[in-house]
Tab-separated table of C-alpha atoms in Angstrom:
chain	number	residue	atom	x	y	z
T	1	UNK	CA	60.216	-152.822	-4.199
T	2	UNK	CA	62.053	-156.184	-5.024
T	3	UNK	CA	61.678	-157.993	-8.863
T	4	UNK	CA	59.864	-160.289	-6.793
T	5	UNK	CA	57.304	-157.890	-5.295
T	6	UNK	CA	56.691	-156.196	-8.807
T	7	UNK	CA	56.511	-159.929	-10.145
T	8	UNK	CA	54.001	-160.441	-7.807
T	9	UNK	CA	52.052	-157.365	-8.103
T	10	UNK	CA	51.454	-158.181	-11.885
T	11	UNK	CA	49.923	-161.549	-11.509
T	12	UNK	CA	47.836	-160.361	-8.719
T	13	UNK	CA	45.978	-157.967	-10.773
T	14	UNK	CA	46.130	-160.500	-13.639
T	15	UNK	CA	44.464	-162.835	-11.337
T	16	UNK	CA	41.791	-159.901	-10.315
T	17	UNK	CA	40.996	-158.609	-13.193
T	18	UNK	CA	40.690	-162.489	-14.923
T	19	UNK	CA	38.342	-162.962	-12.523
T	20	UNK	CA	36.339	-159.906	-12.998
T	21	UNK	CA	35.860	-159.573	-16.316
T	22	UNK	CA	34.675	-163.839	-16.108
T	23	UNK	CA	37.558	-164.871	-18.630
T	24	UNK	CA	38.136	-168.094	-16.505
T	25	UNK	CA	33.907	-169.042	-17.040
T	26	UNK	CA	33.870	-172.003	-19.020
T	27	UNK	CA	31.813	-169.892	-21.625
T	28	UNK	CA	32.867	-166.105	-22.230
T	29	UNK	CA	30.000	-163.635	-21.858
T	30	UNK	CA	27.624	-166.225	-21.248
T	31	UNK	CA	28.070	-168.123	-24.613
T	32	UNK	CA	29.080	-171.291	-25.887
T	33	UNK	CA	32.776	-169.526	-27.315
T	34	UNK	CA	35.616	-169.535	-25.297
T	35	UNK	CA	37.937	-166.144	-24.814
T	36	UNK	CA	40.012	-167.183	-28.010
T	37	UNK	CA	36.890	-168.072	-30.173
T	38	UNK	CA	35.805	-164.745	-29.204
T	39	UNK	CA	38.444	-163.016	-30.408
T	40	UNK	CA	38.676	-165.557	-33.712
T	41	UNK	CA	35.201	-163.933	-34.129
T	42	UNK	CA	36.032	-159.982	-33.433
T	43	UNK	CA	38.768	-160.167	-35.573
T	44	UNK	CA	37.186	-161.774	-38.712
T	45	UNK	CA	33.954	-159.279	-37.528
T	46	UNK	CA	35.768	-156.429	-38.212
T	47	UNK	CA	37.160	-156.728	-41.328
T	48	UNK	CA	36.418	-154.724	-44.136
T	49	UNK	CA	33.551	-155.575	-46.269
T	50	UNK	CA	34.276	-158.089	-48.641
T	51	UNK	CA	38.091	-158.434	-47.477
T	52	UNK	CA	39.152	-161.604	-45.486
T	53	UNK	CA	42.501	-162.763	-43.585
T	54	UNK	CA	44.839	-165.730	-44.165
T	55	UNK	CA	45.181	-168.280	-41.570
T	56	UNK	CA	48.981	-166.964	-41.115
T	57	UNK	CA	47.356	-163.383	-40.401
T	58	UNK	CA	45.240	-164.415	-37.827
T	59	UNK	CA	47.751	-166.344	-36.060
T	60	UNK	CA	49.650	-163.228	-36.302
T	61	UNK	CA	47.569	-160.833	-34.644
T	62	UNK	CA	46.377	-163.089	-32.071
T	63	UNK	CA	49.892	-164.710	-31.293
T	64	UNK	CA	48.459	-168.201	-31.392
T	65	UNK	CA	50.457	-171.007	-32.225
T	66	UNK	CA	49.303	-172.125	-36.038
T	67	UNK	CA	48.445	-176.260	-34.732
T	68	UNK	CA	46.095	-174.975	-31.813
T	69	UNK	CA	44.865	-171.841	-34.345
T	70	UNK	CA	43.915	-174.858	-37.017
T	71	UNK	CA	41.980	-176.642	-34.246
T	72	UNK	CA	39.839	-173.290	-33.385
T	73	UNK	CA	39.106	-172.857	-36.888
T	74	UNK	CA	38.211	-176.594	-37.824
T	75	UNK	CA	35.723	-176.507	-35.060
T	76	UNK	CA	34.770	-172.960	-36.464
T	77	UNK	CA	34.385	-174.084	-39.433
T	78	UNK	CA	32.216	-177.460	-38.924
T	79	UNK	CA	29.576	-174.868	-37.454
T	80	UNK	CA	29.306	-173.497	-39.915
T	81	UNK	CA	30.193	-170.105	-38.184
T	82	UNK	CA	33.994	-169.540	-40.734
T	83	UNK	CA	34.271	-170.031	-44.181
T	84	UNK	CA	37.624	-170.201	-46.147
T	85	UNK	CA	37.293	-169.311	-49.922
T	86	UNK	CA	40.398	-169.187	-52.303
T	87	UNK	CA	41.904	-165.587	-52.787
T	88	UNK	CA	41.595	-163.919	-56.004
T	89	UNK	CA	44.790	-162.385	-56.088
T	90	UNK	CA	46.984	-165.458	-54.691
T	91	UNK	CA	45.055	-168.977	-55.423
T	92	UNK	CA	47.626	-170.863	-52.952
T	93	UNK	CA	45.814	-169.143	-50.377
T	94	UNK	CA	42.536	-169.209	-48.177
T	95	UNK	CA	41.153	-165.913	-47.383
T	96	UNK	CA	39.013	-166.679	-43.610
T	97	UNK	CA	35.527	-164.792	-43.565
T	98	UNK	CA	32.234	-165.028	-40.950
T	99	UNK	CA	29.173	-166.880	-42.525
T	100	UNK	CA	26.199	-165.258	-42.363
T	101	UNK	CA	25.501	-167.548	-39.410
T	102	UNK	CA	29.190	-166.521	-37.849
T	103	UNK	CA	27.930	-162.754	-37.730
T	104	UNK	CA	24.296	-163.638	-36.415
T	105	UNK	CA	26.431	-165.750	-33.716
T	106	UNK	CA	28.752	-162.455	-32.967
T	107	UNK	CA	26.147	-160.022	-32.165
T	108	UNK	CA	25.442	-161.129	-28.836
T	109	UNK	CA	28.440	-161.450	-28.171
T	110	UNK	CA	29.419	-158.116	-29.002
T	111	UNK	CA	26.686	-156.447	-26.786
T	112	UNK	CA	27.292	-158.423	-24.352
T	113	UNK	CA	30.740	-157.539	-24.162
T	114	UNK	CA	29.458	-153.652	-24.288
T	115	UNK	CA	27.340	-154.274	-21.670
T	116	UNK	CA	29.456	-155.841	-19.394
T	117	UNK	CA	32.240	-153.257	-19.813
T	118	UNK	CA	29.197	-150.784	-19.561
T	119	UNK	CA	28.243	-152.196	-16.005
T	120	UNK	CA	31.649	-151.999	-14.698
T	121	UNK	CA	32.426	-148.372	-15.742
T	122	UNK	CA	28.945	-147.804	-14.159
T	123	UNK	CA	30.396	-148.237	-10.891
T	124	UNK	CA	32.808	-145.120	-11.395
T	125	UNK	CA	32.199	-141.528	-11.072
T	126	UNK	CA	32.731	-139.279	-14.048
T	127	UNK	CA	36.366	-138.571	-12.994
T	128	UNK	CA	36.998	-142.246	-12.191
T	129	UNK	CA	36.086	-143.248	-15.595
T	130	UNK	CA	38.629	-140.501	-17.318
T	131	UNK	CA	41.291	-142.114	-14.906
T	132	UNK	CA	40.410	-145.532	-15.418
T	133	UNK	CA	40.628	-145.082	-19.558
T	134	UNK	CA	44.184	-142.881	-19.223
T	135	UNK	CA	45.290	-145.415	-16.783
T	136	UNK	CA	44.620	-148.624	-19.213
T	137	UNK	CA	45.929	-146.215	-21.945
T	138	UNK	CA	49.050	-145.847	-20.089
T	139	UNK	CA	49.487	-149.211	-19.911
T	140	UNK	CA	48.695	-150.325	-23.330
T	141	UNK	CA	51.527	-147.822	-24.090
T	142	UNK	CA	54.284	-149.266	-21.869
T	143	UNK	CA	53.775	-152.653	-23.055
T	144	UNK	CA	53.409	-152.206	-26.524
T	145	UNK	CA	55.905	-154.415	-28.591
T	146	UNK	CA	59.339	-152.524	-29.215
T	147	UNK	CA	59.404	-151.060	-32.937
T	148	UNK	CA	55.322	-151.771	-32.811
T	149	UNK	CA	53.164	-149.144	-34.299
T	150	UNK	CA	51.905	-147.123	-31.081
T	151	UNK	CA	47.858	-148.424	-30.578
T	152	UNK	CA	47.112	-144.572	-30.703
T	153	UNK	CA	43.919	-144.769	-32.638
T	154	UNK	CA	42.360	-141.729	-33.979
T	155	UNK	CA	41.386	-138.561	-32.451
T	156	UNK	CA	37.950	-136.210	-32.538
T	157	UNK	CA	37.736	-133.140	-31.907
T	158	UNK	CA	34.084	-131.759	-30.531
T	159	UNK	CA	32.820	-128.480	-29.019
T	160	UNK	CA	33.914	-127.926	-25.342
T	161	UNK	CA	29.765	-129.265	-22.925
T	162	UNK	CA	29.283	-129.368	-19.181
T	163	UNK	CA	32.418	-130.261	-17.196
T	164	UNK	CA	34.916	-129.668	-19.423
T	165	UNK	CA	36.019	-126.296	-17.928
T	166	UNK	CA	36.529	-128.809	-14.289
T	167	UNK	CA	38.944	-130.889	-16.722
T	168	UNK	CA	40.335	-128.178	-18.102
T	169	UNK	CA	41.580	-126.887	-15.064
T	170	UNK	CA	42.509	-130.045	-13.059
T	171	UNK	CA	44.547	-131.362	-15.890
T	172	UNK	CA	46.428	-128.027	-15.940
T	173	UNK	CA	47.165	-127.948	-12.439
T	174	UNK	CA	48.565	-131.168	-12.356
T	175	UNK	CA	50.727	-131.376	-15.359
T	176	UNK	CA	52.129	-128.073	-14.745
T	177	UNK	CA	53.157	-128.947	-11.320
T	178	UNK	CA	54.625	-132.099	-12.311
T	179	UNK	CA	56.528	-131.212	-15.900
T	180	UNK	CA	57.251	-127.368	-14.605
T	181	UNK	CA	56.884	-127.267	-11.023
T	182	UNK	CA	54.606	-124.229	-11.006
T	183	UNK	CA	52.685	-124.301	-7.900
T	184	UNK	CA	48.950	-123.994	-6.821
T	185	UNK	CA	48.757	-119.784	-8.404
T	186	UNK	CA	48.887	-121.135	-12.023
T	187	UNK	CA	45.883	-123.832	-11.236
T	188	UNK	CA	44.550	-120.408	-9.549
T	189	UNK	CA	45.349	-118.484	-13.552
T	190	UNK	CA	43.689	-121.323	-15.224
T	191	UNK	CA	40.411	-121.526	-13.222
T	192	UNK	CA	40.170	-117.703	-13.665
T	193	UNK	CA	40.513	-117.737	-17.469
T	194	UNK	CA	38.268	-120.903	-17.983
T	195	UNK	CA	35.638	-118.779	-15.695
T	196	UNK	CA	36.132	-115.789	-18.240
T	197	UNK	CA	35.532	-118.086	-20.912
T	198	UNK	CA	32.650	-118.996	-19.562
T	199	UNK	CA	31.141	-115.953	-18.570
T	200	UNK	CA	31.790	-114.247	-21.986
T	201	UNK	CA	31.408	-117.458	-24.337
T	202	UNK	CA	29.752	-115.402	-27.835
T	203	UNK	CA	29.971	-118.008	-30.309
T	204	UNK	CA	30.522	-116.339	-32.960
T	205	UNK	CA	33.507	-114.826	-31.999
T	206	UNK	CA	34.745	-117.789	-29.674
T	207	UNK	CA	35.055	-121.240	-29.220
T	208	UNK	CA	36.637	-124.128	-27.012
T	209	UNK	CA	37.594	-127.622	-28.460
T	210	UNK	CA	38.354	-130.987	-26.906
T	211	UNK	CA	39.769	-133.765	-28.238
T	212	UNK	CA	38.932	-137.145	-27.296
T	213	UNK	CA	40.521	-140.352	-28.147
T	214	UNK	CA	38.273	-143.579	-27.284
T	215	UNK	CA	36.139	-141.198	-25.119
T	216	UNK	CA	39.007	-139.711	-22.901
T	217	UNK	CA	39.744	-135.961	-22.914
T	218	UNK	CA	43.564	-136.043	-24.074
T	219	UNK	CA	43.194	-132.338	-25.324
T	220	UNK	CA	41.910	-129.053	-25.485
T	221	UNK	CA	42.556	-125.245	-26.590
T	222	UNK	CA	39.955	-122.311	-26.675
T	223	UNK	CA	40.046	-119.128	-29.258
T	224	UNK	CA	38.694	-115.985	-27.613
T	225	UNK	CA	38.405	-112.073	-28.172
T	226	UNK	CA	41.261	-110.373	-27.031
T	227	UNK	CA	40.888	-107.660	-24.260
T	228	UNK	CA	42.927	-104.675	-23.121
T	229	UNK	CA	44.435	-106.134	-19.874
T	230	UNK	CA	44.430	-102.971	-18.015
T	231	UNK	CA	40.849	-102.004	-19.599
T	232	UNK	CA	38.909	-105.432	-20.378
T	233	UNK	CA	37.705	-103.971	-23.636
T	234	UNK	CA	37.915	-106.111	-26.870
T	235	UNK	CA	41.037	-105.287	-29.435
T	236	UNK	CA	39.252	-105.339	-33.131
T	237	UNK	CA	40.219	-107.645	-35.455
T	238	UNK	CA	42.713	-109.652	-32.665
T	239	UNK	CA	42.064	-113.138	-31.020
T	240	UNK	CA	44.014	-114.450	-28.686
T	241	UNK	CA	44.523	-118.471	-28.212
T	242	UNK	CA	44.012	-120.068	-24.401
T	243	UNK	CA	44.452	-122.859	-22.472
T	244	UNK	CA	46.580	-125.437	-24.838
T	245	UNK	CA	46.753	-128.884	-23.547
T	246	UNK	CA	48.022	-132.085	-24.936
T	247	UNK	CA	47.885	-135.129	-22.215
T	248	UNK	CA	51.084	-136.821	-21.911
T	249	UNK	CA	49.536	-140.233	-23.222
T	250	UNK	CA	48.647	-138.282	-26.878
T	251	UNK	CA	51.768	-136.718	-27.533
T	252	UNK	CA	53.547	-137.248	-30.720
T	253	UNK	CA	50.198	-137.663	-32.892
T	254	UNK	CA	50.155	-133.958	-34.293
T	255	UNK	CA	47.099	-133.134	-32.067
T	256	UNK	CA	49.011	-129.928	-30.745
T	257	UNK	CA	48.920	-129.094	-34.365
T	258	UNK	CA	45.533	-130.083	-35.267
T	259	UNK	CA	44.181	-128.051	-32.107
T	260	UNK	CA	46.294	-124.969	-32.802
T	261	UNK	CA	45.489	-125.421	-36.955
T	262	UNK	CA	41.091	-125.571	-35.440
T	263	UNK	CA	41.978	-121.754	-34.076
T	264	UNK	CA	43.037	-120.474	-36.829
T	265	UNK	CA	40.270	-121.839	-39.682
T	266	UNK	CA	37.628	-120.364	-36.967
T	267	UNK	CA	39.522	-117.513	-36.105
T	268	UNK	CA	39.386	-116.669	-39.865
T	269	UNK	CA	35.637	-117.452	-40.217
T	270	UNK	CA	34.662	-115.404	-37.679
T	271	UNK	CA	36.910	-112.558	-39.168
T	272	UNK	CA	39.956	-111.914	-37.186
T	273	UNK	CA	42.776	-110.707	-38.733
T	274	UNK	CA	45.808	-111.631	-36.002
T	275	UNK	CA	46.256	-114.182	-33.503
T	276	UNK	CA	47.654	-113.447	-30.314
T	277	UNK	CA	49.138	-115.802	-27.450
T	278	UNK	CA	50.960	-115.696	-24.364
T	279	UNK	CA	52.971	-118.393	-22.381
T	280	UNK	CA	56.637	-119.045	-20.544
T	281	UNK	CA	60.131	-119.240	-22.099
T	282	UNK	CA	60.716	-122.550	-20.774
T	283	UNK	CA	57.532	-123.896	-22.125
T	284	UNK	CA	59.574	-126.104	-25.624
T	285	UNK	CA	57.065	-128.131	-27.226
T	286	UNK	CA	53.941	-125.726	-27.002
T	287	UNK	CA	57.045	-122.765	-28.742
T	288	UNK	CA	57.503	-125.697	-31.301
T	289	UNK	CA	53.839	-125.907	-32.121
T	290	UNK	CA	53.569	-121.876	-32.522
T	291	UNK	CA	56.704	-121.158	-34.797
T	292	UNK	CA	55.567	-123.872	-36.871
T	293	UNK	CA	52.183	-122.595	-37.381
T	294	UNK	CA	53.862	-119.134	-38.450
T	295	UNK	CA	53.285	-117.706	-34.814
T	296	UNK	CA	56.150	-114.691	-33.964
T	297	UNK	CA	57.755	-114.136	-30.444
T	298	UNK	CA	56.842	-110.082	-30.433
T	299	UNK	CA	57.793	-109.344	-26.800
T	300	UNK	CA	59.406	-111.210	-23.574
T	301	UNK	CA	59.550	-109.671	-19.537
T	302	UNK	CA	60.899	-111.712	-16.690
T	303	UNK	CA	58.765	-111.876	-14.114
T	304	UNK	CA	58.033	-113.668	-10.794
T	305	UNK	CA	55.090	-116.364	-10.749
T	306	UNK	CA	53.713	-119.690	-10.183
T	307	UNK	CA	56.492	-120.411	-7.680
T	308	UNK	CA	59.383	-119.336	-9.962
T	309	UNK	CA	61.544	-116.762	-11.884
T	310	UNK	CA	60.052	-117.207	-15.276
T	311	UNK	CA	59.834	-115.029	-18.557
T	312	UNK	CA	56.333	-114.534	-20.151
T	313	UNK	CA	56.571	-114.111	-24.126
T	314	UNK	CA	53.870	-112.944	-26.390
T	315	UNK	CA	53.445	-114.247	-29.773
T	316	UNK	CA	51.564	-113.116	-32.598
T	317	UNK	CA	50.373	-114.410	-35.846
T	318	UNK	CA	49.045	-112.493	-39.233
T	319	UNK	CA	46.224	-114.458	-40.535
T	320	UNK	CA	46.617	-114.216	-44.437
């Protein structure tokens, strides 16, 4: 593909995606506003209470040139829909607030917007929804400014529900095959231990977390009794940690941590007294996560699976 044809590919979906979300209607969402009064309004919205922004800040964050910005907010202003009061800590400046008749103004506005965004994910399947919001994650990633603080936003943790296991598994499969080239067997593993998990599940003893970032799976790990192998009978006292997963589009936020750190304060809880684990030699950032959580490689074999000459390692941890 030429510069031209990737050129071209850009401002096609630029063009599509104007057009479906109705930014070229002379009124956004059905309103009066236009797409930059709109966001003039979410921004001053969702300040904190009682804080405001300068002029300077706004044109800022929005990248608007300040002549056009002081048009917008004239016009706001004669609406009586912005107010500019003098700043307490600096009175050469004008801190930029909603009136009261601003916020009444934004409400709408804001469930329409919901709404809207609510009728188009509507259209998608459960799974095209997940690859929708990694996809538009993706790309908020890629084009964030150089030397900008990544738009990561925060991350929840919550109890593993109905369909998680699928996820679970699928994201497995395919991140293993692409990062580690282990074929279809270790998808095969996966969907055999989240089955277990399922089968067994005693919550007291065991749990699954997911983490979620703007309501996209981008994580997971599950804390379970350990069994003899050969036997299938519990080990006393001895959990063993399952099914680690950090999506590509969350790493570097400490989540592997966070996830790993969740085990352990449950594992404790529910009385365990070690920690157990088992993965590959090859496998670098999940060994990372374990030694620094206090985690110690106890054994290693070579052996031959997923496609490949691997070594499995077992590692345990002492819970003090």
């Amino acid at each position: 593909m030429t510069d031209s044809d990737r050129i071209e590919a850009v401002r096609r979906f630029n063009r599509f995606y104007t057009r479906r979300i109705g930014v070229l209607d002379e009124g956004l969402l059905d309103s009066e506003f236009s797409l930059t009064e709109c966001r003039i309004l979410w921004e001053l919205a969702h300040l904190d209470a009682g804080a405001g922004m300068t002029a300077t800040e706004l044109g800022r964050l929005l990248d608007l040139d300040a002549g056009y910005l002081s048009r917008l907010l004239r016009h706001l202003k004669e609406r009586d829909l912005v107010r500019a009061s003098r700043s307490e800590a600096d009175a050469r400046q004008s801190l930029l607030t909603l009136s009261p008749a601003g916020r009444k103004a934004f409400k709408p506005l804001d469930r329409r917007s919901r709404e809207q965004v609510g009728e188009l994910l509507g259209q998608l399947g459960e799974a095209q929804q997940v690859e929708l919001l990694q996809a538009l994650r993706r790309v908020q990633s890629l084009l964030e400014e150089p030397g900008a603080k990544p738009a990561t936003g925060g991350f929840l943790l919550r109890p593993h529900r109905p369909g998680d296991m699928g996820w679970i598994v699928a994201r497995h499969g395919a991140l293993y095959a692409r990062e580690y080239q282990f074929d279809l067997s270790f998808e095969a593993l996966v969907a055999c231990i989240a089955a277990d998990f399922l089968e067994r599940f005693d919550p007291r003893r065991e749990a699954c977390w997911i983490a979620e970032r703007d309501g996209t799976n981008i994580g997971s790990v599950a804390l379970v009794q350990a069994r003899d192998e050969a036997t299938g009978a519990p080990i006393d006292g001895v959990a063993q940690l399952r099914l680690l997963l950090v999506e590509p589009s969350a790493r570097g936020l400490g989540l592997g941590d966070r996830l790993v750190a969740e085990c352990h304060r449950f594992a404790r809880e529910a009385g365990y007294r070690q920690v157990r684990l088992w993965t590959n030699s090859q496998l670098d950032a999940a060994k990372h996560i374990y030694r620094k959580a206090g985690y110690q490689l106890v054994a290693s074999e070579p052996f031959q699976g997923f496609g490949l000459d691997l070594v499995g390692e077992t590692w345990e941890l002492t819970l003090g």
